[in-house]
mmCIF file of C-alpha atoms in Angstrom:
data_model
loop_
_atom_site.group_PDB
_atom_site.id
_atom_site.type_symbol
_atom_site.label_atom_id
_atom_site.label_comp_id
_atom_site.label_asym_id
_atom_site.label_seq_id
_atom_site.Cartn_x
_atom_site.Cartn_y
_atom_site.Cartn_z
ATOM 1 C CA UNK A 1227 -140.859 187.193 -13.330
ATOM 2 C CA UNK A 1228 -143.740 189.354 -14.760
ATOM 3 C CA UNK A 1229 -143.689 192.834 -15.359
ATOM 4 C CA UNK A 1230 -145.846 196.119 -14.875
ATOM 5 C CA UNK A 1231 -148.705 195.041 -16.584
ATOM 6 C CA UNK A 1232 -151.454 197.525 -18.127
ATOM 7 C CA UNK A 1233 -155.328 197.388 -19.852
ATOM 8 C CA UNK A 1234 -156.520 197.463 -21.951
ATOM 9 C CA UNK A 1235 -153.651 198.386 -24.217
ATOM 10 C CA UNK A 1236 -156.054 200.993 -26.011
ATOM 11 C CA UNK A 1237 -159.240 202.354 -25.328
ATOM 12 C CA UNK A 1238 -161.127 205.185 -27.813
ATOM 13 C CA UNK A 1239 -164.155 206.863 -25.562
ATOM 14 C CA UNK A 1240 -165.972 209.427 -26.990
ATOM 15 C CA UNK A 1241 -165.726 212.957 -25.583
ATOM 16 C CA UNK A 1242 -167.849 213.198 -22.099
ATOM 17 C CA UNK A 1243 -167.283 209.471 -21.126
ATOM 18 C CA UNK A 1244 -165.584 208.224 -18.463
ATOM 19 C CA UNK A 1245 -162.979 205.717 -18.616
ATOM 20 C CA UNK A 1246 -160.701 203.669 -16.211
ATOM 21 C CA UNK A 1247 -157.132 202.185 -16.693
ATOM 22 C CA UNK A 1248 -155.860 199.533 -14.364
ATOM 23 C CA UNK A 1249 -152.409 198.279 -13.642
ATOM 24 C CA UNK A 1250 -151.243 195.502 -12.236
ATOM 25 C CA UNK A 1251 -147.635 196.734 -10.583
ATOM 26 C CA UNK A 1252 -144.614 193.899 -9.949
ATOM 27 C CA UNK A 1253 -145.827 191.558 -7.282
ATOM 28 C CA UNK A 1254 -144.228 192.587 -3.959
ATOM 29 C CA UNK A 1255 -143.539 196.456 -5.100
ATOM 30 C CA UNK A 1256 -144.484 198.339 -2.768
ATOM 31 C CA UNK A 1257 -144.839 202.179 -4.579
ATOM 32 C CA UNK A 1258 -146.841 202.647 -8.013
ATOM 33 C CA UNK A 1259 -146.594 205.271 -10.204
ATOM 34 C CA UNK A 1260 -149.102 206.971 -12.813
ATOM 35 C CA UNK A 1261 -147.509 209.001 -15.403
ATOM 36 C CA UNK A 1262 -149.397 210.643 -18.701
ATOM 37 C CA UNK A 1263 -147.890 211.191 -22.292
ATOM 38 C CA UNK A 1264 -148.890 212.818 -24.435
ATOM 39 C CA UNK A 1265 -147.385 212.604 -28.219
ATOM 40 C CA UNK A 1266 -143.800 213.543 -28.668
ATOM 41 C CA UNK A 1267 -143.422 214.524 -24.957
ATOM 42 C CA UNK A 1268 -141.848 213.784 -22.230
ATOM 43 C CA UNK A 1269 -143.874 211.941 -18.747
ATOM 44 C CA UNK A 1270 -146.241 213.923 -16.843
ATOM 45 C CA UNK A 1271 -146.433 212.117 -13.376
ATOM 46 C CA UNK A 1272 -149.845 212.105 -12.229
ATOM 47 C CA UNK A 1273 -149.738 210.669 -8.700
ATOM 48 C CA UNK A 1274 -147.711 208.092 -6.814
ATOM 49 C CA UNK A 1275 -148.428 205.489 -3.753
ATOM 50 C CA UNK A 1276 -146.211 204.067 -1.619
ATOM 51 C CA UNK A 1277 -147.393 201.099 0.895
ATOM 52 C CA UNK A 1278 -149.964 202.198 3.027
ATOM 53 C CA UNK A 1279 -149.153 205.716 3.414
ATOM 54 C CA UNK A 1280 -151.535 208.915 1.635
ATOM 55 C CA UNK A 1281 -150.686 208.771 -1.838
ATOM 56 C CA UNK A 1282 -148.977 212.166 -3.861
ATOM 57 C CA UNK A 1283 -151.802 213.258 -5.929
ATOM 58 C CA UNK A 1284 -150.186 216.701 -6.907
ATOM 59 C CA UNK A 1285 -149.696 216.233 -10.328
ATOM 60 C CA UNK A 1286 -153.508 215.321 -11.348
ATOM 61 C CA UNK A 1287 -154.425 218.246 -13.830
ATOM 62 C CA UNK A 1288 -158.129 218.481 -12.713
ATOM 63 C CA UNK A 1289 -160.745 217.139 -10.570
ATOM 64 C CA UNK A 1290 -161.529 214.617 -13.057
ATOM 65 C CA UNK A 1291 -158.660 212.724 -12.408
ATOM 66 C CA UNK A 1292 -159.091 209.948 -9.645
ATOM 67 C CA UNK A 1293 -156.291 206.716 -8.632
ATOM 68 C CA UNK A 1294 -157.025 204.496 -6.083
ATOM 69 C CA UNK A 1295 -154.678 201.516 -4.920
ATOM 70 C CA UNK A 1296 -156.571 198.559 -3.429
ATOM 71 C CA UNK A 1297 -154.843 196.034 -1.233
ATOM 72 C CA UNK A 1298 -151.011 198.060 -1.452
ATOM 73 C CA UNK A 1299 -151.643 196.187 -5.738
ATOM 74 C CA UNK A 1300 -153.511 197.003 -8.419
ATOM 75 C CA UNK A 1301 -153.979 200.324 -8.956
ATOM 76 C CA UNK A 1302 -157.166 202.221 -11.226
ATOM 77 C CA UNK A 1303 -157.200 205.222 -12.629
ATOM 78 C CA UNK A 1304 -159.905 207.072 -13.374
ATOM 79 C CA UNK A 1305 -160.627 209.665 -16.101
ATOM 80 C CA UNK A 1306 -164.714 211.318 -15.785
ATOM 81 C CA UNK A 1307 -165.743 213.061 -18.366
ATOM 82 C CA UNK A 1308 -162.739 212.699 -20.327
ATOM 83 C CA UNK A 1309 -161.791 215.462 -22.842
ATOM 84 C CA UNK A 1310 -159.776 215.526 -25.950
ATOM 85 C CA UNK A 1311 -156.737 217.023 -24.344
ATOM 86 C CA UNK A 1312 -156.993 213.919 -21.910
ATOM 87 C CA UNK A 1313 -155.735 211.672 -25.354
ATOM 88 C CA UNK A 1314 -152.382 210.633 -24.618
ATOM 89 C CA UNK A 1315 -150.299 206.972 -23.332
ATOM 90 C CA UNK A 1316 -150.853 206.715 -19.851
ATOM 91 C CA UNK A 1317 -148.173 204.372 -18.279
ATOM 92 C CA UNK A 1318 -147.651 202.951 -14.779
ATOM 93 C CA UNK A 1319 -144.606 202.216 -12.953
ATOM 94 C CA UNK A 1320 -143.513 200.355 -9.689
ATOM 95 C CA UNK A 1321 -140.643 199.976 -7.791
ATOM 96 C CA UNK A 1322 -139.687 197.621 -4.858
ATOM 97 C CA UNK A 1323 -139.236 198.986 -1.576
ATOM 98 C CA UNK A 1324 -136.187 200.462 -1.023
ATOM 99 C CA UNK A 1325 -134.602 201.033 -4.537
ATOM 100 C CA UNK A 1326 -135.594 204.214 -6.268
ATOM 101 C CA UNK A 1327 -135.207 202.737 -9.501
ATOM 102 C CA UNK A 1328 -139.162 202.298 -11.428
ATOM 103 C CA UNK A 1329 -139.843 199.604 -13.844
ATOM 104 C CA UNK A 1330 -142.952 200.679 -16.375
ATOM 105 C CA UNK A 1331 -145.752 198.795 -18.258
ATOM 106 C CA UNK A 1332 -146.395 199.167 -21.255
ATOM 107 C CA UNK A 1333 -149.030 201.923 -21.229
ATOM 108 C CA UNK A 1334 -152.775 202.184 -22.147
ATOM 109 C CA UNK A 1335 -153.068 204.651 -25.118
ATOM 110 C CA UNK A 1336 -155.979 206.978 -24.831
ATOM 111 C CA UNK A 1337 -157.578 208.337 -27.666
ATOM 112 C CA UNK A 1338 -160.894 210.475 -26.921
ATOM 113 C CA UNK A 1339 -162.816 211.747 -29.733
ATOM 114 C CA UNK B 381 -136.902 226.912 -14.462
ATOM 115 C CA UNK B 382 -138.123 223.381 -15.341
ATOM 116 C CA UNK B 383 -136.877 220.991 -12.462
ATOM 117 C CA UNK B 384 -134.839 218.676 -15.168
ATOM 118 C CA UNK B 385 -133.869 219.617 -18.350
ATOM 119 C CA UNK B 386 -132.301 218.146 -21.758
ATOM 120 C CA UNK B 387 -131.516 218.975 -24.726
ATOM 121 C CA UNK B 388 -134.336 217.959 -26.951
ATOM 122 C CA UNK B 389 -132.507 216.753 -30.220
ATOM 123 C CA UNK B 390 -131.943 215.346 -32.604
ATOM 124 C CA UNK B 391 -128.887 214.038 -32.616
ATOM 125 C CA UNK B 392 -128.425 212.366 -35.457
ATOM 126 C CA UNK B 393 -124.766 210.825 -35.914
ATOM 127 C CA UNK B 394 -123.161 208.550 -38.020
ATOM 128 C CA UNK B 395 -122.636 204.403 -36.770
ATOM 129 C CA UNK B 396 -119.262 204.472 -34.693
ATOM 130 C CA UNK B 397 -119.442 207.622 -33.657
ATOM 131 C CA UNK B 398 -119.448 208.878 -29.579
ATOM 132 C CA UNK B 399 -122.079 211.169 -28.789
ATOM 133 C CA UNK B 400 -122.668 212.362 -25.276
ATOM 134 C CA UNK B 401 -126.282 213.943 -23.635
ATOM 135 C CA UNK B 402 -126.454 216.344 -20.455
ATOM 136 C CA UNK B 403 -129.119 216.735 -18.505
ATOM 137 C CA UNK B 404 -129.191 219.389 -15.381
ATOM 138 C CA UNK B 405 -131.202 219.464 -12.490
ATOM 139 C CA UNK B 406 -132.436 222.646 -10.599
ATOM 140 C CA UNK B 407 -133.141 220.962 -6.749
ATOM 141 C CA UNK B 408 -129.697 220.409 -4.977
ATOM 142 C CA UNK B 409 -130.875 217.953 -2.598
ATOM 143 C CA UNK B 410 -131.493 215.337 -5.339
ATOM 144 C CA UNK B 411 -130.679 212.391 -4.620
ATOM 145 C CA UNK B 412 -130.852 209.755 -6.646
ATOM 146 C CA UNK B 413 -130.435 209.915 -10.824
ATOM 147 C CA UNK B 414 -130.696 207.366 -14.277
ATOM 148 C CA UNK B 415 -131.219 207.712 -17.472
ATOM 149 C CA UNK B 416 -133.847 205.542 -19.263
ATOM 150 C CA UNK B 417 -134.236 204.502 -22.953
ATOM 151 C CA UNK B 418 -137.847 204.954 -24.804
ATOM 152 C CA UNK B 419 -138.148 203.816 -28.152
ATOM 153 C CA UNK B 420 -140.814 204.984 -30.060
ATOM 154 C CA UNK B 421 -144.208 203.986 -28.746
ATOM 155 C CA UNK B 422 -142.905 201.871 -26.489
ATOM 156 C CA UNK B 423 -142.465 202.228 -22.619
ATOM 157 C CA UNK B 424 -139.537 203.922 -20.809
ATOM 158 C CA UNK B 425 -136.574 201.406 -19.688
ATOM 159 C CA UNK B 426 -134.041 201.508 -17.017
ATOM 160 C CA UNK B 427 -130.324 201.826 -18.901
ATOM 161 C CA UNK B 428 -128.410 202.780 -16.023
ATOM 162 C CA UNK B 429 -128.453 204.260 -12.576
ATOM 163 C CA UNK B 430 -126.091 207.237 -12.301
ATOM 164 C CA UNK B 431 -123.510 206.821 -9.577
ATOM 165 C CA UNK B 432 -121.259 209.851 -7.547
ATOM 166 C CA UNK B 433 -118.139 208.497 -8.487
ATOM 167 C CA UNK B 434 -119.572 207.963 -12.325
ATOM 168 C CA UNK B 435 -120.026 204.382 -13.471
ATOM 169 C CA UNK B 436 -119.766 202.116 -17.025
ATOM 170 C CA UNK B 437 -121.719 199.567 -18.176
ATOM 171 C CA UNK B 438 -120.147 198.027 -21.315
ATOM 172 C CA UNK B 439 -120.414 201.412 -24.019
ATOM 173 C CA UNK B 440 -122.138 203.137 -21.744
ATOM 174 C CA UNK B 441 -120.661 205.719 -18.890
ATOM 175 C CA UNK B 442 -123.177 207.643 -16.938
ATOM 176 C CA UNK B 443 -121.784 210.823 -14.546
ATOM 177 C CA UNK B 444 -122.731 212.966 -11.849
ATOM 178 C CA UNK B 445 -122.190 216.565 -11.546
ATOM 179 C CA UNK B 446 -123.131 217.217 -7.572
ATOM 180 C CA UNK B 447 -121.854 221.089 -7.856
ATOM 181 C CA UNK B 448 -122.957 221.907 -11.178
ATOM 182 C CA UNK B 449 -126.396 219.660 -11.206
ATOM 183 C CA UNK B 450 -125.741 217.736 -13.818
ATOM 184 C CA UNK B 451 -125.334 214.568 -14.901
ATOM 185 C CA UNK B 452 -124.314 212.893 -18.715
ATOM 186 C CA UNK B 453 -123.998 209.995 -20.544
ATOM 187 C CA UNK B 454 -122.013 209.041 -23.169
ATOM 188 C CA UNK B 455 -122.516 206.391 -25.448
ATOM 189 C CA UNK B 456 -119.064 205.263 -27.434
ATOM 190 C CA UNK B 457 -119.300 202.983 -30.449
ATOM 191 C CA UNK B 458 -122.914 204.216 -31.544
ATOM 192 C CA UNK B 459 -125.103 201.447 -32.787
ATOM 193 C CA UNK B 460 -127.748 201.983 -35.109
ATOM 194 C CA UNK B 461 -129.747 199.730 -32.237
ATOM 195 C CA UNK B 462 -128.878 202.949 -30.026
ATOM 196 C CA UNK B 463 -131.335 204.966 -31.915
ATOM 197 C CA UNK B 464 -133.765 206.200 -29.422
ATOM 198 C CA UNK B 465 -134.766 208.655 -26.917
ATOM 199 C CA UNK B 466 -133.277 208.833 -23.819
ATOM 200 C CA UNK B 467 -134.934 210.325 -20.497
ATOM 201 C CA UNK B 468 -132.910 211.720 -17.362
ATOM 202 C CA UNK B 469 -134.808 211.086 -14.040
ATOM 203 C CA UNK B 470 -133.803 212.647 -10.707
ATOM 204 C CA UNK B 471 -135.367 211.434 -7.374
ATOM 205 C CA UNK B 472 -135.836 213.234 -3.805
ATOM 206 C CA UNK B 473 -136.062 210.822 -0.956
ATOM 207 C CA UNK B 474 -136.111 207.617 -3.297
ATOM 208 C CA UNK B 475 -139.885 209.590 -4.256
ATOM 209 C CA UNK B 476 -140.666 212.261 -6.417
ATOM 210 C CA UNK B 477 -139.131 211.136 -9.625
ATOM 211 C CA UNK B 478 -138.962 214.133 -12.318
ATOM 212 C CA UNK B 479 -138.031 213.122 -15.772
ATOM 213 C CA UNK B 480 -136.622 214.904 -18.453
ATOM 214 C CA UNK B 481 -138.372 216.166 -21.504
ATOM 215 C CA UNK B 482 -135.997 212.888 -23.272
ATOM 216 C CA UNK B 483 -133.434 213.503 -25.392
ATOM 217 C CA UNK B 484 -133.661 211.970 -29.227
ATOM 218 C CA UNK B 485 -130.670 210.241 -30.756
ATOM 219 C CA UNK B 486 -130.867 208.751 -34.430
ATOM 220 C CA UNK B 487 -127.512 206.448 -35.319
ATOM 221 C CA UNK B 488 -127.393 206.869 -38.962
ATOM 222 C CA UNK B 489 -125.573 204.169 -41.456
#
């Protein structure tokens, strides 16, 4: 079946602008996953949902950071006033219900200049 | 203390050879663990989950450390197709999944 899917693939915004990165998780997973990295690095989770409960936004680094999750799917993240340091892959991941195990897509690269 | 760590790398080893990667964990009521491949620019994938009583999957054995927080795997036979970087992830509660900083392996000819 399809995978995590991701768009765009990459996206170049100039300094100041805001951007948003959408992913489309496995159909019928029920927790998503939004993880940043940046060159060389390892993954920086940024927040996760599962179903219909609050999601874990602990690991956004600032106020600029924003997910939502409509209809338990497709997910959006949002970057506002994005920064250099923001430039980096940012991936998503789902997994079904259940099993711990997270399947990714393959990323939207980020490049703010 | 970082909450999962690895050995950074590189290991760079000759085709044939075994090579094994640790990775430790600082919260003793993980529960869940796997190791993931990453090639370069490319998106994390699943390899193997890590079981308690340690588990194989054709060149591939994963184990689990409970009382020293660790966990390894060992690749046998290296491939120059093994080349890559590979990422420990520990879960609490099926949730919270920390990843390792990766570890980077280069099978050489």
């Amino acid at each position: 079946g399809a995978g995590v899917s991701q768009s765009p693939s990459n996206k170049v915004t100039e300094k100041g602008k805001d951007v948003e990165l959408r992913c489309d998780p496995i159909s019928g997973h029920t927790a998503l996953y939004w993880y940043r990295q940046s060159l060389g690095q390892g993954l920086e989770f940024l927040i996760y949902f599962q179903g219909n409960s609050a999601p874990d936004k602990s690991g956004l680094p600032s106020d600029r950071f924003s997910a939502e999750r409509t209809g338990g799917s497709v997910s959006t993240l949002t970057i506002q006033r994005t920064q250099q340091e923001d430039s980096a892959v940012y991936l998503c991941a789902s997994s079904p219900g259940g099993e711990p195990q997270q399947y990714f897509g393959p990323g939207t690269r980020l490049t703010v200049t | 203390r970082k909450e999962v760590e690895q050995d950074p790398g590189p290991f760079n080893v000759p085709e044939g050879a075994t090579v094994a990667f640790n990775c430790t964990y600082s919260n003793s009521a993980s529960q869940s663990f796997f190791w993931y491949r990453q090639d370069c620019r490319k998106e994390p994938k699943l390899l193997m989950s890590v079981y308690s009583s340690g588990n194989e999957d054709g060149r591939f054995t994963a184990q689990l450390n409970r009382a020293s927080q660790y966990i390894s795997l060992l690749i046998r036979d290296s491939k120059l197709s093994d080349s890559a970087t590979y990422l420990c992830a520990v879960t609490l509660y099926g949730q919270n999944f920390v990843f390792g900083p990766g570890t980077r392996l280069s099978v050489l000819p």
